[in-house]
XYZ file of C-alpha atoms in Angstrom:
435
model
C -4.857 84.706 -41.498
C -1.574 83.099 -42.548
C -0.666 82.413 -46.171
C -1.069 78.655 -45.573
C -4.499 79.086 -44.015
C -5.626 81.130 -46.997
C -5.133 78.032 -49.197
C -7.797 76.103 -47.307
C -10.877 75.542 -49.456
C -14.015 75.533 -47.315
C -15.977 73.335 -49.713
C -13.251 70.696 -49.851
C -12.871 70.877 -46.085
C -16.604 70.468 -45.468
C -16.737 67.414 -47.730
C -13.696 65.798 -46.129
C -15.130 66.397 -42.640
C -18.260 64.514 -43.714
C -16.236 61.790 -45.444
C -14.118 61.264 -42.325
C -17.240 60.756 -40.227
C -18.574 58.314 -42.836
C -15.403 56.229 -42.779
C -15.363 56.145 -38.982
C -18.957 54.856 -39.076
C -17.741 51.921 -41.150
C -16.054 50.331 -38.134
C -19.281 50.137 -36.047
C -20.937 48.927 -39.273
C -18.274 46.235 -39.568
C -18.881 45.307 -35.937
C -22.565 44.662 -36.702
C -21.729 42.850 -39.952
C -19.278 40.546 -38.206
C -21.377 40.327 -35.043
C -24.344 38.945 -36.930
C -22.175 36.381 -38.709
C -20.821 34.693 -35.579
C -22.703 32.421 -33.199
C -24.741 34.053 -30.436
C -22.288 33.030 -27.721
C -19.518 35.290 -29.082
C -21.315 38.260 -30.641
C -20.292 40.769 -27.953
C -16.675 39.711 -28.222
C -16.860 40.295 -31.980
C -18.323 43.761 -31.464
C -15.650 44.580 -28.911
C -12.799 43.592 -31.218
C -13.917 46.256 -33.693
C -14.715 48.967 -31.169
C -11.471 48.577 -29.222
C -9.562 48.855 -32.500
C -10.803 52.445 -32.818
C -9.151 53.395 -29.530
C -5.937 51.421 -29.997
C -5.184 52.512 -33.556
C -6.003 56.144 -32.770
C -3.367 56.236 -30.031
C -0.761 54.630 -32.308
C -1.608 56.903 -35.228
C -1.409 60.138 -33.251
C 1.767 59.077 -31.477
C 3.865 57.951 -34.442
C 1.773 56.286 -37.154
C 0.796 59.355 -39.155
C 4.335 60.695 -39.230
C 5.810 57.359 -40.327
C 3.165 56.885 -43.017
C 2.858 60.410 -44.415
C 6.000 62.172 -43.225
C 8.819 62.858 -45.649
C 10.484 59.649 -46.783
C 13.317 58.627 -44.490
C 14.482 55.256 -45.766
C 14.485 54.507 -49.476
C 10.738 54.666 -50.028
C 9.986 52.270 -47.164
C 8.891 54.518 -44.300
C 8.527 58.175 -43.379
C 10.299 60.114 -40.663
C 9.276 61.109 -37.164
C 9.128 64.853 -37.707
C 5.399 64.817 -36.932
C 5.494 62.350 -34.010
C 2.779 63.325 -31.565
C 1.367 65.473 -34.417
C 4.200 67.966 -33.888
C 4.157 70.945 -36.223
C 0.601 70.324 -37.432
C -1.364 73.267 -36.147
C -4.777 74.464 -37.379
C -3.151 76.529 -40.148
C -1.146 73.619 -41.574
C -2.470 72.664 -45.015
C -2.442 69.453 -47.065
C -3.553 70.336 -50.574
C -6.659 72.427 -49.986
C -7.680 71.008 -46.582
C -6.236 71.316 -43.065
C -3.483 68.772 -42.445
C -5.117 67.772 -39.167
C -8.249 66.808 -41.088
C -6.250 64.876 -43.672
C -4.483 63.021 -40.839
C -7.815 62.198 -39.188
C -9.269 60.975 -42.479
C -6.296 58.650 -42.947
C -6.629 57.515 -39.333
C -10.106 56.134 -40.021
C -8.620 53.978 -42.804
C -6.062 52.527 -40.403
C -8.777 51.807 -37.839
C -11.032 49.761 -40.079
C -8.112 47.900 -41.644
C -7.064 46.546 -38.250
C -10.676 45.736 -37.340
C -11.152 43.768 -40.580
C -8.585 41.188 -39.461
C -10.748 40.209 -36.477
C -13.158 38.414 -38.794
C -10.521 35.822 -39.651
C -10.008 34.836 -35.997
C -13.560 35.127 -34.682
C -14.712 32.809 -31.863
C -11.245 31.791 -30.695
C -8.766 34.664 -30.256
C -7.845 35.746 -26.739
C -9.081 39.307 -26.194
C -6.016 40.337 -24.189
C -3.786 39.161 -27.017
C -5.886 41.163 -29.488
C -5.221 44.291 -27.418
C -1.503 43.719 -27.954
C -1.748 42.624 -31.578
C -3.650 45.633 -32.936
C -1.205 48.443 -32.058
C 1.835 46.341 -32.975
C 0.294 45.354 -36.305
C -0.801 48.905 -37.094
C 2.720 50.210 -36.532
C 4.670 47.415 -38.228
C 2.358 46.488 -41.110
C -0.246 49.118 -41.949
C 1.964 52.180 -41.483
C 4.813 51.145 -43.809
C 2.438 49.814 -46.480
C 0.456 53.068 -46.384
C 3.742 54.930 -46.914
C 4.680 52.704 -49.863
C 1.372 53.340 -51.603
C 0.419 56.913 -50.610
C 3.259 58.563 -48.706
C 5.675 61.089 -50.217
C 8.544 59.092 -51.699
C 6.799 55.742 -51.166
C 8.323 53.188 -53.529
C 5.068 51.740 -54.891
C 3.721 55.195 -55.686
C 6.805 57.027 -56.875
C 9.207 54.335 -58.093
C 6.951 51.508 -59.254
C 4.079 53.656 -60.508
C 1.278 51.313 -59.409
C -2.104 53.002 -58.873
C -4.319 52.667 -55.829
C -6.950 55.349 -55.359
C -8.492 54.458 -52.003
C -6.831 51.431 -50.438
C -6.805 48.166 -52.371
C -3.277 47.422 -51.182
C -2.954 49.059 -47.725
C -6.492 48.191 -46.621
C -7.941 45.211 -48.470
C -4.909 43.139 -49.453
C -3.003 43.902 -46.240
C -5.961 42.959 -44.017
C -6.781 39.850 -46.044
C -3.210 38.543 -46.121
C -2.827 39.351 -42.420
C -6.072 37.577 -41.608
C -4.820 34.476 -43.405
C -1.563 34.548 -41.456
C -3.279 34.994 -38.113
C -5.824 32.232 -38.646
C -2.960 29.873 -39.547
C -1.201 30.774 -36.307
C -4.387 30.149 -34.291
C -5.551 27.024 -36.044
C -9.198 26.149 -36.811
C -12.133 26.606 -34.454
C -13.327 23.648 -32.440
C -15.723 21.749 -34.680
C -14.507 23.336 -37.915
C -15.965 21.413 -40.897
C -18.019 19.308 -38.453
C -20.373 21.610 -36.551
C -22.832 24.069 -38.079
C -21.443 27.576 -37.581
C -24.191 29.609 -39.195
C -24.697 33.359 -38.699
C -26.876 33.886 -35.646
C -28.536 37.145 -36.791
C -28.884 37.825 -40.500
C -30.848 41.086 -40.067
C -27.815 42.377 -38.115
C -25.575 41.292 -40.989
C -27.721 43.203 -43.484
C -27.758 46.299 -41.266
C -23.991 46.150 -40.928
C -23.566 45.750 -44.692
C -25.816 48.759 -45.261
C -23.767 50.906 -42.898
C -20.574 49.736 -44.580
C -21.958 50.651 -47.997
C -23.051 54.063 -46.717
C -19.658 54.724 -45.169
C -17.851 53.485 -48.269
C -18.914 56.616 -50.158
C -16.774 58.585 -47.727
C -13.995 56.025 -48.051
C -13.781 56.219 -51.842
C -15.171 59.619 -52.833
C -13.428 61.218 -49.857
C -10.105 60.011 -51.245
C -10.408 62.681 -53.929
C -9.656 65.060 -51.013
C -12.030 67.627 -52.457
C -15.604 68.367 -53.471
C -14.961 67.963 -57.182
C -15.660 65.924 -60.286
C -13.248 63.172 -59.322
C -15.125 62.689 -56.046
C -18.399 62.489 -57.972
C -16.994 59.879 -60.352
C -15.591 57.809 -57.468
C -18.956 58.080 -55.693
C -20.889 56.772 -58.712
C -18.363 54.022 -59.407
C -18.659 52.894 -55.783
C -22.432 52.615 -56.046
C -22.241 50.787 -59.370
C -19.651 48.219 -58.283
C -21.510 47.457 -55.055
C -24.626 46.708 -57.100
C -22.931 44.440 -59.641
C -21.009 42.716 -56.865
C -24.293 41.897 -55.150
C -25.850 40.631 -58.380
C -22.778 38.622 -59.338
C -22.735 36.800 -55.997
C -26.470 36.022 -56.189
C -26.142 34.695 -59.734
C -23.464 32.273 -58.586
C -25.541 31.214 -55.568
C -28.619 30.623 -57.735
C -26.694 28.538 -60.230
C -24.601 26.652 -57.678
C -26.997 26.232 -54.758
C -30.433 26.854 -56.241
C -31.280 29.834 -54.019
C -30.063 33.390 -53.469
C -29.472 34.286 -49.803
C -29.444 37.428 -47.709
C -25.928 36.578 -46.543
C -24.917 36.291 -50.184
C -26.442 39.669 -51.015
C -24.586 41.349 -48.152
C -21.311 39.578 -48.953
C -21.602 40.292 -52.674
C -22.145 43.995 -52.107
C -19.111 44.110 -49.833
C -17.024 42.173 -52.383
C -17.908 44.684 -55.078
C -17.090 47.588 -52.776
C -13.768 46.008 -51.826
C -12.761 45.586 -55.467
C -13.741 49.099 -56.548
C -11.812 50.691 -53.658
C -8.445 50.863 -55.465
C -9.975 51.574 -58.873
C -12.909 53.934 -58.235
C -10.851 56.982 -59.193
C -9.114 55.485 -62.224
C -11.763 53.522 -64.200
C -14.846 54.559 -66.139
C -18.386 53.664 -65.106
C -18.357 50.638 -67.419
C -15.082 49.565 -65.834
C -16.604 49.891 -62.370
C -19.552 47.712 -63.359
C -17.154 45.056 -64.653
C -14.903 45.219 -61.576
C -17.855 44.758 -59.222
C -19.317 41.888 -61.223
C -15.997 40.060 -61.391
C -15.480 40.426 -57.635
C -18.987 39.273 -56.751
C -18.683 36.142 -58.868
C -15.116 35.167 -57.974
C -15.395 35.921 -54.250
C -18.539 33.809 -53.958
C -16.399 30.829 -54.934
C -13.329 31.970 -52.995
C -15.070 31.818 -49.614
C -15.285 28.051 -50.023
C -11.548 27.590 -50.507
C -11.007 27.421 -46.760
C -12.766 24.066 -46.586
C -10.614 22.613 -49.351
C -7.336 24.108 -48.119
C -8.127 23.624 -44.415
C -7.616 27.155 -43.072
C -10.364 28.473 -40.850
C -11.018 32.028 -41.992
C -14.073 32.412 -39.769
C -15.876 35.287 -41.498
C -14.274 35.134 -44.963
C -11.759 37.949 -44.708
C -9.507 36.084 -47.135
C -12.267 35.161 -49.570
C -13.731 38.679 -49.739
C -11.073 41.228 -48.798
C -7.885 39.573 -50.028
C -9.387 38.126 -53.204
C -11.574 41.165 -53.869
C -8.670 43.511 -53.230
C -6.431 41.599 -55.629
C -9.132 41.632 -58.321
C -9.769 45.352 -58.030
C -6.097 46.284 -57.919
C -5.115 44.125 -60.891
C -8.059 45.226 -63.029
C -6.731 48.773 -62.899
C -4.211 47.439 -65.399
C -7.116 46.485 -67.651
C -9.703 49.253 -67.229
C -7.749 52.410 -66.270
C -8.660 55.354 -68.511
C -6.705 58.529 -69.248
C -9.689 60.755 -68.468
C -9.572 59.528 -64.849
C -5.852 58.952 -64.275
C -4.515 61.877 -66.281
C -1.867 59.548 -67.680
C -1.663 55.736 -67.376
C -4.145 53.595 -69.293
C -5.154 49.965 -68.987
C -4.861 47.149 -71.480
C -8.304 47.707 -73.007
C -7.540 51.345 -73.729
C -4.208 50.888 -75.463
C -1.945 50.955 -72.442
C -0.388 47.549 -73.051
C 0.668 45.228 -70.252
C 2.911 47.734 -68.475
C 0.387 49.050 -65.975
C -0.958 45.553 -65.303
C 2.579 44.415 -64.521
C 3.094 47.310 -62.124
C -0.156 46.494 -60.367
C 0.891 42.844 -60.081
C 4.218 43.745 -58.468
C 2.444 45.965 -55.933
C -0.067 43.257 -55.070
C 2.643 40.628 -54.623
C 4.841 42.879 -52.490
C 2.086 44.040 -50.148
C 0.500 40.609 -49.815
C 3.815 38.903 -49.102
C 4.970 41.495 -46.592
C 1.656 41.659 -44.744
C 1.431 37.861 -44.494
C 5.033 37.352 -43.359
C 5.061 40.228 -40.860
C 1.693 39.280 -39.372
C 2.684 35.640 -39.079
C 5.792 36.709 -37.165
C 3.824 39.061 -34.903
C 1.231 36.373 -34.237
C 3.848 33.759 -33.373
C 5.639 36.157 -31.039
C 2.447 37.082 -29.166
C 1.409 33.445 -28.994
C 4.741 32.525 -27.423
C 4.708 35.422 -24.954
C 1.111 35.314 -23.714
C -0.910 32.872 -25.774
C -3.032 33.980 -28.725
C -5.850 31.472 -28.530
C -8.570 31.335 -25.903
C -8.731 28.287 -23.644
C -10.759 25.377 -24.986
C -13.344 25.654 -22.201
C -13.844 29.349 -22.915
C -14.194 28.720 -26.640
C -16.844 26.075 -26.040
C -18.791 28.200 -23.557
C -18.509 31.350 -25.634
C -16.259 34.354 -25.289
C -19.061 36.720 -24.272
C -19.489 35.127 -20.869
C -15.949 33.997 -20.253
C -14.193 37.203 -21.338
C -16.711 39.996 -20.875
C -19.078 38.455 -18.275
C -22.021 39.516 -20.432
C -24.619 37.945 -22.688
C -25.977 39.558 -25.848
C -29.443 38.082 -25.438
C -31.666 37.377 -22.437
C -33.397 34.096 -23.119
C -34.952 33.888 -19.691
C -31.809 32.509 -18.060
C -30.611 35.740 -16.544
C -32.496 37.393 -13.728
C -33.473 41.038 -14.185
C -30.692 43.216 -12.838
C -28.756 40.240 -11.495
C -25.028 39.839 -12.136
C -24.265 37.351 -14.885
C -22.320 35.049 -12.590
C -25.113 34.881 -10.004
C -27.779 33.926 -12.523
C -25.919 31.124 -14.253
C -26.072 27.485 -13.223
C -22.948 26.424 -11.390
C -21.824 24.322 -14.327
C -21.825 27.367 -16.574
C -19.811 29.665 -14.310
C -16.414 30.165 -15.884
C -13.792 32.502 -14.529
C -13.481 35.441 -16.951
C -10.170 35.731 -18.712
C -8.990 38.175 -21.319
């Protein structure tokens, strides 16, 4: 056994192995959550956008993404080097803290995967699948990777120079995906019938199942970010549970007061909003702080999802209203609720820390949100010019399941048993598949 290998803690390693599997499960959970929220004619396309993100981001991450995000800083706190391109130099005895570096890299990979998949909710029902296959790896490399380095990488400017705190991904995951979703839905334009046609979720039990899987996986997301089986992981675990609960209750309270009835969609969305907000703060606030963060996110996000109708941007599945707004809330409230017993140093406004930490959090939020929006808008425009980003109008009206994937999620008696989709459709419904 080498000296490095002797530093590996088996308990920490076992926990991080489990946490990595939990975070990976979040992407199939997101697929179900999003899949239930779209109309029946595009549910398979929605599922595919999440699942294909796993494969695309993994290839990018193993090729260059991990090295650029977590390699030694190579350019003024902006990006890492390529010393670990292709995972070079990271054998089984390489250690990150008390766990194998390969496991740490895999854990961080699952964060990159779900962040890319989250963006798909903003462009549901109308994005060209072939263009999505190009967008995901480019976005992961040009947006997620540098932001992850800023916030978590050695020498990253937000972590080391600014001093903003982000325990598990408020900036690289939630704010980056939300701002990117906003940019991409502006490039695409609204769905056909936006603000005119009913676009209700087609399968609310699927939405609830997806939300449950997300919540389950989120314990790995947040508690796993302690990178060990320790007290900090336990505190992050409990804070995650608490904020999810108050987020759910906060959303339902708003629905009851505003609309006169609490809904299952509201319960699922509120839980997710609370989980989004506690992500950056779960390892830096007390239990009371976590309860407050979740409640604030549930209440505010329940109003924020309606902004798209007033401001005329079609964020199909409320990525902006939940992930961007919830991420901003959770990241900024670190400056209010951070406690020394969790951070080991910085404290929030309520605990005598003054406005300094809040100001640092605000700068981080503004920088990440602005960069993610601008870079994604540029990427989206470039792809749209090169190959077209939006599906053809006929395909959008028919549904992307049939026109792109030549499949249907549900057999309503139209399809013959075992018959090809194209042979069992009326002639008027046969549309040439196109990615």
